[in-house]
Amino acid sequence: MEGSPPPADKVIRFADGSGYKFPQTRWSFSNFRQLIPTTQVSRGMGAPAPLPRALRNDLDAVSFVPLGKDTPMTWAQAFDANYTDGVVVLHKGRIVYERYAGALRPEGQHISMSVTKSFFGTLGAMLVAEGKLDENAQVSRYVPELKDSAFGDATIRQVLDMRTGLKYSENYLDPNAEIWQHTRAGGVLPRPPGYQGPQTFYEFLQTVKKEGEHGGSFAYKTVNSDALGWVIRRATGQSIGQLLSDRIWSRLGMEQDAYFTVDSVGNEFAGGGLNAGLRDMARFGEMMRNQGKFNGQQIIPASVVQDIAKGGDKSAFPQASFPTLPGWSYRNMWWVSNNEHGAYSARGIHGQAIYIDPKAEMVIARFASHPMPNNPFNDPNSLPAYMALAKHLMK
Amino acid sequence: MEGSPPPADKVIRFADGSGYKFPQTRWSFSNFRQLIPTTQVSRGMGAPAPLPRALRNDLDAVSFVPLGKDTPMTWAQAFDANYTDGVVVLHKGRIVYERYAGALRPEGQHISMSVTKSFFGTLGAMLVAEGKLDENAQVSRYVPELKDSAFGDATIRQVLDMRTGLKYSENYLDPNAEIWQHTRAGGVLPRPPGYQGPQTFYEFLQTVKKEGEHGGSFAYKTVNSDALGWVIRRATGQSIGQLLSDRIWSRLGMEQDAYFTVDSVGNEFAGGGLNAGLRDMARFGEMMRNQGKFNGQQIIPASVVQDIAKGGDKSAFPQASFPTLPGWSYRNMWWVSNNEHGAYSARGIHGQAIYIDPKAEMVIARFASHPMPNNPFNDPNSLPAYMALAKHLMK
């Protein structure tokens, strides 16, 4: 959205939904706070923790064969093919590659979509490790208001691993999927005139019905993250913005404040509302790669990182639903490849990712605005690219 | 707004206007971004410029006689009497006093209301000094869309000093005053159902009619600042968020990003939409006190600071309208006391202020949420307090 004012055909407004349509998303994903209310995740006020730079000019030429294709593609070609807004690659803690496009600048923030969930999952697992949350307790112990919803008899562990039985569709291509009711309730999407549905995330959560049993297969449903968010707020007495600042953002030496989109009563969108700087996402990934240590401190317990990195129950991962993720599993709201490098990832629609490759000592943070929400549209050009880059860096 | 979710009687929402009512304002003035869309003013990503601390415990007891009263009051009593959310006092560049209340924290941002205008006036004066704006040119040279409005034949200088003839009332106590149409157009205030008026700040600006002549007395009308904002955007080709970051925020070594509230097409509210950290406001004031130098750099030309500090035409200051400001004047959207200390100030409703006392080498930054908008309700307890503190520090 450029111009003073922008010309009528270039205006991006929340109310008409234009901020969610490609190519407008190339602007709005880097400017979400201009569309809806947000809350701060403070970096504190000290000096940022340095990310040393050791840029390499040989990485753009690294080539790989996209999933399902015969013809190789280079790293540089993949940057464009994935509608990348920015990518940072760390190797052994140093920036070896950094590039921006679209409306993203190093000193800007981009919406991380469901990468947000991995931050909530990490906070939840930290609270379990500290004994502040009992992973075997039912959600209703912490949030009695959810007693009569599907979450009432789900355990914290089942929510953390998304092994809950919920009547809730995450199919982004189906306009009637519950994900849209959920996001409209939270004010993430505009509401139709005369809208009478739930007014907040928490009002929506109370309407979610059970379907099947808890403890079965992993079923990716964003609403689990918002239920976890409510549990975390109750268990800590803090807003998530404050908690994330106190526990992670201010301790990691982030360069920039982050922010959450919030609903009309100030609840953070746990399922996808975190907006942050790209290098700060890389700092978080580097902390994970270093067993929870960064900036001279143990930020999260090593046991939490190890529990995430070793992954969830592979037999509970319904392979048919995730054709681009063979052999993967899901744990504490992280995606775990279980591949030869032990890589694991935070993933968000339209191509957002933090990718940690422990064996290659590599961390990739990426923001994008791919026209298609589902990651199977960009995975073929990104997952093999990450592995090729890892192998190249290991040479 | 506390709780998960906040109880119904504690909810503060934009749509019902509760965020603008005292005592809810004690929360909302420190959390404006949770109510409406905003845009970033980046601090850049370097280390903050230090503000050395030399806290003194003798200042709370400094006493003064409030304007129009007989009984003395102490600095500490004035803090409460003015519903202060935070105050920082610098003496010779060091923090000698710092205190927070309400919902403000050191690492938070508070709305500065019309203190915003002084940032725009300073930017405007910088552009004049650089020859990028001609102060004698008419507004319509830069913004042809304003040709048929009252601003069409006003000069940049007349706008900078608010000596324009406009049909526009700034009476906050009159619900029909144009200030309310202006802020509703910009989305600062909620709109009534079926609202058909202007949709943006700039649409509103085009409707402002002339009343009287330009170049007469100073008449405090917020709409001048938004007209200046449009001129500045056109003259620089930058958004104000970017410009303020490039020219001031990133160069001053601010601790925190600031943010502007924006209308539905991303125009910053020049009249009152800047939200910032309290110590960063103090940094800005300290830079002014040091003739535009701070953090080892000349941030704004000394000639611009001097032009502000020496004040505007005192004979153009309609004394009857400002009974608490005898002998003051207005220049480049700053309030100039012309007192024995040569003090000048940025001022915003409900008690926001940056107060610079060159003779005492003192800078005060204050945020507040006084129940009454007009500063004559808090000036009696603040202006004499500032002078008493200045004299105490000079001992």
PDB file of C-alpha atoms in Angstrom, chain B residues 30 64 102 117 224 292 308:
ATOM      1  CA  SER B  30      -0.729   2.568  27.475  1.00  0.00           C
ATOM      2  CA  PHE B  64       5.341  24.736  44.745  1.00  0.00           C
ATOM      3  CA  GLY B 102      -1.196   3.008  36.058  1.00  0.00           C
ATOM      4  CA  LYS B 117       2.364  17.536  16.538  1.00  0.00           C
ATOM      5  CA  ASN B 224      -3.260  21.737  10.627  1.00  0.00           C
ATOM      6  CA  GLY B 292      19.921  19.057  17.965  1.00  0.00           C
ATOM      7  CA  ILE B 308      11.594  26.781  17.887  1.00  0.00           C
TER       8      ILE B 308
END
